[in-house]
Amino acid sequence: MDALKEELLSQVASAADLAALDEIRVTALGKKGRITGLMKELGALSAEEKKARGQALNALKDEIAAALDARKADLAAAYLAKKLEAERIDVTLPVRPQTEGRIHPISQTIDEIVAIFAEMGFTVADGPDIEDDFHNFTALNFPVGHPARDMHDTFYLPDAADGRKMLLRTHTSPVQVRTMLKKKPPIRVIIPGRTFRSDYDMTHTPMFHQVEGLVIDETTNMGHLKGCLIDFCRAFFDVDDLPLRFRPSFFPFTEPSAEVDIGCSRKGGELKLGNFGDWLEILGCGMVHPNVLEACGVDSTRYQGFAFGMGIERIAMLKYGIPDLRTFFEADLRWLKHYGFVPLDVPSLAHGLTR
Ligand code: PHE
């Protein structure tokens, strides 16, 4: 037994890793192990012999088990120390300047829009791309059969199980409805998101993005709408004296309604933004129609407010000089490397929207 003990202890001491150690445990203490085998032989001995040898064997077993445990703890600690050393990361190292990934101009533009409106106290809301007829049209004061519905080139989907007409939202305005149905005034939200219309050429893609704005309280008026949009456009395009022109227009869900142009020049085929006497249309807006407020459970004798909506691709193209809308969605890496943005340059009004 002493010889066996010495042999096993020296094996344990020289086990190189946890796997080798476990093998030693099995050959000593496993079901067919050497100490287990000696235990099984006890049955053949006399009562007295059995007692003495049994005690000695138990002591041997305990000693080997303890040696195994101790060695296991040492090996585990050594393994962890080695792993920590090998996988060490210096978190104080500067970020690699040669980052390859780029932020898509649409994402960048949305981040910029959110940064500006967040500063004015707006929060971001969203809604589903797949809408029903009620949220996209009816609640927005498009009566059934109204010709304005046809202007939207809607993608219709099969009816829902409960008979609702389903479609891909043609604008972000249905989220106005969802927001008012969910939340009591005062409301001040912007809603960036995807929109869909069946149209495809240099300036139209079947999927594009809009950002919607909605403010509802007891006092907000057309003057606030103008001030808000003037501030936004000047901050977004980074032109301090950018002129804005509000032209009367029509949307079923706003009254009065306006389309907004920004000042530009097209001299020599080059588009420049600023006070140059020429105009470019960029968004639609107006005071939320009382019928819309009522359809959303908002008391129109007490509450009022404004809404606006603009195309994100359009203002991104203007700001960043991107000539063809369709290239936004071609997923061409060369294009993305050229027009994309470095991930860590997060837009904020404090350090600048774009660098
Ligand atoms: N939803 C309108 C469109 O897509 C834009 C708009 C939004 C106009 C809000 C007025 C108010 O054309």
XYZ file of C-alpha atoms and ligand atoms in Angstrom:
367
model
C 0.000 0.000 0.000
C 2.873 2.377 0.792
C 4.370 1.754 -2.633
C 1.013 2.424 -4.276
C 0.656 5.614 -2.291
C 4.088 6.899 -3.308
C 3.429 6.040 -6.920
C 0.041 7.788 -7.037
C 1.231 10.871 -5.155
C 4.159 11.320 -7.519
C 1.844 10.898 -10.524
C -0.466 13.568 -9.085
C 2.432 15.911 -8.442
C 3.692 15.651 -12.005
C 0.317 15.786 -13.831
C 0.811 18.372 -16.566
C -2.780 19.549 -16.959
C -6.350 19.014 -15.806
C -7.008 16.263 -18.343
C -3.960 14.240 -17.215
C -4.976 14.744 -13.600
C -8.451 13.420 -14.267
C -6.993 10.340 -15.889
C -4.973 9.682 -12.729
C -8.151 10.087 -10.643
C -9.931 7.471 -12.764
C -7.078 4.928 -12.602
C -6.894 5.346 -8.788
C -10.424 5.999 -7.575
C -12.687 5.236 -10.545
C -15.041 2.213 -10.688
C -12.222 0.044 -12.000
C -9.494 2.007 -10.241
C -6.614 0.473 -8.293
C -7.730 1.580 -4.812
C -11.318 0.636 -5.654
C -10.002 -2.801 -6.695
C -8.251 -3.258 -3.344
C -11.480 -2.266 -1.533
C -13.361 -4.968 -3.419
C -10.895 -7.595 -2.154
C -11.793 -6.800 1.483
C -14.812 -9.108 1.293
C -12.601 -12.182 1.268
C -10.789 -11.264 4.529
C -11.580 -12.162 8.141
C -13.454 -9.613 10.223
C -10.343 -8.408 12.002
C -8.162 -8.146 8.934
C -11.002 -6.442 7.146
C -11.197 -3.737 9.817
C -7.490 -2.904 9.858
C -7.006 -3.037 6.094
C -10.291 -1.220 5.494
C -9.187 1.673 7.687
C -5.803 1.858 5.954
C -7.395 1.782 2.527
C -9.861 4.524 3.491
C -7.003 6.663 4.746
C -5.124 6.080 1.480
C -8.203 6.945 -0.523
C -8.709 10.202 1.425
C -5.080 11.183 1.057
C -5.085 10.620 -2.698
C -8.406 12.457 -3.091
C -7.016 15.424 -1.125
C -3.840 15.442 -3.247
C -5.944 15.358 -6.410
C -8.071 18.316 -5.187
C -5.047 20.386 -4.243
C -3.310 19.729 -7.558
C -6.521 20.491 -9.427
C -6.819 23.900 -7.728
C -3.177 24.690 -8.604
C -3.588 23.650 -12.238
C -6.856 25.613 -12.597
C -5.244 28.749 -11.160
C -2.219 28.362 -13.451
C -4.501 27.833 -16.459
C -6.512 30.989 -15.650
C -3.395 33.065 -15.086
C -2.003 31.954 -18.454
C -5.278 32.697 -20.225
C -5.549 36.162 -18.658
C -2.000 36.925 -19.687
C -2.545 35.721 -23.261
C -5.855 37.572 -23.723
C -4.811 40.797 -22.097
C -6.352 43.932 -23.660
C -5.019 47.395 -23.014
C -8.241 49.403 -22.896
C -6.264 52.633 -22.752
C -4.894 52.156 -26.291
C -6.317 54.664 -28.805
C -8.929 53.392 -31.289
C -7.393 52.382 -34.613
C -7.756 55.333 -36.969
C -8.030 53.048 -40.000
C -11.532 51.786 -39.057
C -12.996 50.288 -42.228
C -16.736 50.309 -41.434
C -18.831 53.295 -42.432
C -22.178 54.675 -41.248
C -24.690 54.899 -44.121
C -25.656 58.498 -44.996
C -29.299 57.707 -44.128
C -28.350 56.614 -40.601
C -26.073 59.615 -40.245
C -28.786 62.008 -41.419
C -31.331 60.488 -39.014
C -28.830 60.868 -36.152
C -28.311 64.512 -37.078
C -32.052 65.197 -37.258
C -32.589 63.511 -33.890
C -29.716 65.508 -32.334
C -31.254 68.817 -33.438
C -34.826 68.035 -32.399
C -33.716 66.457 -29.122
C -32.180 69.807 -28.261
C -35.621 71.378 -28.816
C -37.251 68.883 -26.434
C -38.612 66.339 -28.921
C -38.512 62.605 -28.225
C -38.377 59.861 -30.879
C -41.433 57.680 -31.580
C -41.957 54.867 -34.066
C -44.590 52.617 -35.587
C -44.882 49.589 -37.888
C -43.959 49.554 -41.597
C -47.060 47.430 -42.272
C -50.108 49.547 -41.496
C -53.838 49.335 -41.895
C -56.011 51.672 -43.914
C -57.318 53.359 -40.740
C -53.942 54.608 -39.479
C -52.451 55.427 -42.905
C -55.525 57.159 -44.373
C -58.893 57.227 -42.616
C -57.807 58.665 -39.264
C -55.715 61.214 -41.185
C -58.882 62.618 -42.729
C -58.603 60.882 -46.099
C -62.237 59.811 -46.569
C -62.750 56.514 -48.414
C -62.649 57.266 -52.136
C -60.834 60.591 -51.627
C -58.559 61.302 -54.634
C -55.592 62.074 -52.344
C -55.432 58.346 -51.587
C -54.562 57.660 -55.230
C -51.675 60.141 -55.122
C -49.859 57.842 -52.723
C -49.194 54.892 -55.119
C -49.902 52.524 -52.270
C -48.588 48.954 -52.031
C -51.590 46.990 -50.758
C -51.265 43.688 -48.917
C -53.863 40.922 -48.432
C -56.604 41.901 -45.951
C -56.050 41.046 -42.285
C -58.058 38.193 -40.704
C -60.439 40.767 -39.166
C -61.071 42.347 -42.581
C -58.788 45.379 -42.197
C -57.166 46.593 -45.433
C -53.413 46.269 -44.962
C -50.682 48.202 -46.750
C -47.073 49.370 -46.546
C -47.258 52.813 -44.972
C -46.968 55.530 -47.608
C -45.782 58.145 -45.113
C -44.769 58.386 -41.439
C -47.981 60.289 -40.604
C -49.800 57.139 -39.322
C -47.456 57.321 -36.339
C -49.039 60.712 -35.510
C -52.272 58.755 -35.068
C -50.632 56.003 -33.034
C -48.913 58.547 -30.797
C -52.088 60.525 -30.073
C -54.100 57.361 -29.421
C -51.475 56.243 -26.903
C -50.368 59.425 -25.175
C -52.140 62.452 -23.701
C -51.002 65.959 -24.734
C -48.621 67.716 -24.419
C -46.953 65.758 -27.226
C -43.675 66.627 -28.884
C -42.260 63.823 -31.018
C -40.322 63.178 -34.177
C -40.751 59.941 -36.082
C -38.011 58.845 -38.477
C -38.733 55.695 -40.459
C -39.209 53.779 -43.704
C -42.012 54.566 -46.109
C -43.133 52.870 -49.331
C -44.635 53.995 -52.626
C -44.847 52.214 -55.952
C -42.546 54.521 -57.906
C -39.043 54.181 -59.365
C -36.812 56.650 -61.229
C -33.861 59.053 -60.624
C -35.687 60.737 -57.741
C -38.019 57.967 -56.466
C -37.382 54.556 -54.930
C -40.148 52.199 -53.764
C -38.707 52.348 -50.227
C -37.498 55.640 -48.821
C -37.370 57.427 -45.471
C -39.285 60.265 -43.901
C -39.157 62.077 -40.631
C -42.429 63.252 -39.160
C -42.826 65.879 -36.465
C -45.839 66.329 -34.194
C -46.491 68.900 -31.476
C -49.835 68.969 -29.646
C -50.714 71.159 -26.669
C -53.122 73.996 -25.862
C -51.273 76.947 -27.377
C -48.899 75.904 -30.167
C -49.576 77.884 -33.345
C -48.328 78.399 -36.884
C -45.677 80.827 -35.631
C -44.135 78.059 -33.546
C -44.208 75.777 -36.576
C -42.302 78.342 -38.621
C -39.758 79.056 -35.895
C -39.150 75.365 -35.283
C -38.572 74.546 -38.965
C -36.424 77.629 -39.597
C -34.189 76.687 -36.655
C -34.024 73.092 -37.799
C -33.098 73.855 -41.414
C -30.441 76.389 -40.481
C -28.860 73.971 -38.013
C -29.122 70.950 -40.302
C -27.712 72.607 -43.432
C -25.319 74.710 -41.348
C -26.269 77.953 -43.124
C -27.048 80.676 -40.554
C -29.073 82.937 -42.851
C -30.765 80.194 -44.883
C -34.101 81.687 -46.014
C -37.283 79.583 -45.779
C -40.459 80.223 -47.757
C -43.832 78.855 -46.614
C -46.199 78.334 -49.581
C -49.904 77.527 -49.052
C -50.596 73.907 -49.928
C -53.007 71.069 -49.199
C -52.826 67.929 -47.092
C -56.007 66.241 -45.840
C -54.599 66.028 -42.294
C -53.464 69.646 -41.832
C -55.306 72.976 -42.088
C -53.853 75.369 -42.954
C -51.111 73.488 -44.834
C -47.862 74.691 -46.290
C -44.967 73.475 -48.343
C -41.577 74.782 -47.362
C -38.845 75.891 -49.758
C -35.273 76.748 -48.843
C -33.169 79.329 -50.620
C -30.675 78.099 -53.186
C -28.805 78.891 -56.364
C -28.591 76.685 -59.454
C -26.077 78.880 -61.311
C -23.750 76.979 -63.620
C -25.584 73.713 -62.928
C -24.266 73.688 -59.352
C -26.691 73.669 -56.431
C -25.798 75.918 -53.492
C -27.960 76.528 -50.424
C -28.376 80.070 -49.080
C -29.891 83.446 -49.832
C -29.517 83.435 -53.644
C -33.069 84.138 -54.832
C -33.930 80.674 -56.140
C -36.045 78.112 -54.190
C -36.102 74.379 -53.579
C -39.009 72.495 -51.976
C -38.051 70.279 -49.036
C -41.031 69.522 -46.795
C -44.753 69.624 -46.063
C -46.369 70.887 -42.878
C -49.405 72.478 -41.281
C -51.653 72.763 -38.252
C -53.125 69.367 -37.347
C -56.698 69.163 -38.709
C -59.421 69.023 -36.012
C -60.841 65.905 -37.697
C -57.513 64.138 -37.091
C -57.457 65.185 -33.435
C -61.012 63.887 -32.955
C -60.257 60.605 -34.786
C -57.421 60.114 -32.281
C -59.544 60.898 -29.217
C -58.024 64.360 -28.661
C -60.463 67.186 -27.799
C -60.071 69.633 -30.705
C -61.755 72.476 -28.796
C -58.949 72.344 -26.254
C -55.876 71.058 -28.074
C -54.087 72.119 -31.220
C -50.664 71.790 -32.754
C -48.566 71.298 -35.851
C -47.127 68.495 -37.917
C -44.499 68.291 -40.610
C -42.983 65.618 -42.783
C -39.888 65.499 -44.944
C -37.941 63.074 -47.068
C -34.684 62.038 -45.456
C -32.912 60.975 -48.673
C -33.757 64.328 -50.221
C -32.181 66.426 -47.481
C -29.223 64.026 -47.251
C -28.630 64.385 -51.008
C -28.770 68.175 -50.681
C -26.456 68.346 -47.719
C -23.900 65.824 -48.895
C -24.065 66.368 -52.666
C -25.233 62.864 -53.526
C -26.628 63.066 -57.067
C -28.635 59.833 -57.552
C -31.195 58.602 -55.046
C -31.015 54.992 -56.225
C -27.376 54.643 -55.151
C -28.491 54.797 -51.492
C -29.883 51.295 -51.760
C -27.436 49.583 -54.114
C -25.264 48.403 -51.193
C -22.091 49.234 -53.150
C -19.165 49.249 -50.715
C -17.198 51.713 -52.836
C -20.116 54.153 -52.621
C -20.419 53.622 -48.879
C -16.687 54.230 -48.376
C -16.993 57.481 -50.335
C -20.215 58.868 -48.841
C -20.284 57.042 -45.485
C -19.316 58.395 -42.069
C -16.780 57.286 -39.486
C -18.647 55.400 -36.722
C -17.235 57.279 -33.749
C -18.076 60.727 -35.138
C -21.478 60.729 -33.452
C -23.423 63.854 -34.440
C -24.249 66.293 -31.658
C -24.877 70.018 -31.564
C -22.093 70.475 -29.030
C -19.177 69.231 -31.167
C -20.763 69.615 -34.595
C -23.125 67.501 -36.656
C -20.510 66.347 -39.145
C -16.740 66.502 -39.096
N -47.256 62.941 -44.901
C -47.027 63.982 -45.885
C -46.427 63.344 -47.128
O -45.894 62.264 -47.068
C -46.078 65.038 -45.344
C -46.688 65.844 -44.233
C -46.562 65.433 -42.925
C -47.382 67.000 -44.495
C -47.119 66.172 -41.882
C -47.962 67.747 -43.494
C -47.818 67.333 -42.195
O -46.494 63.905 -48.203
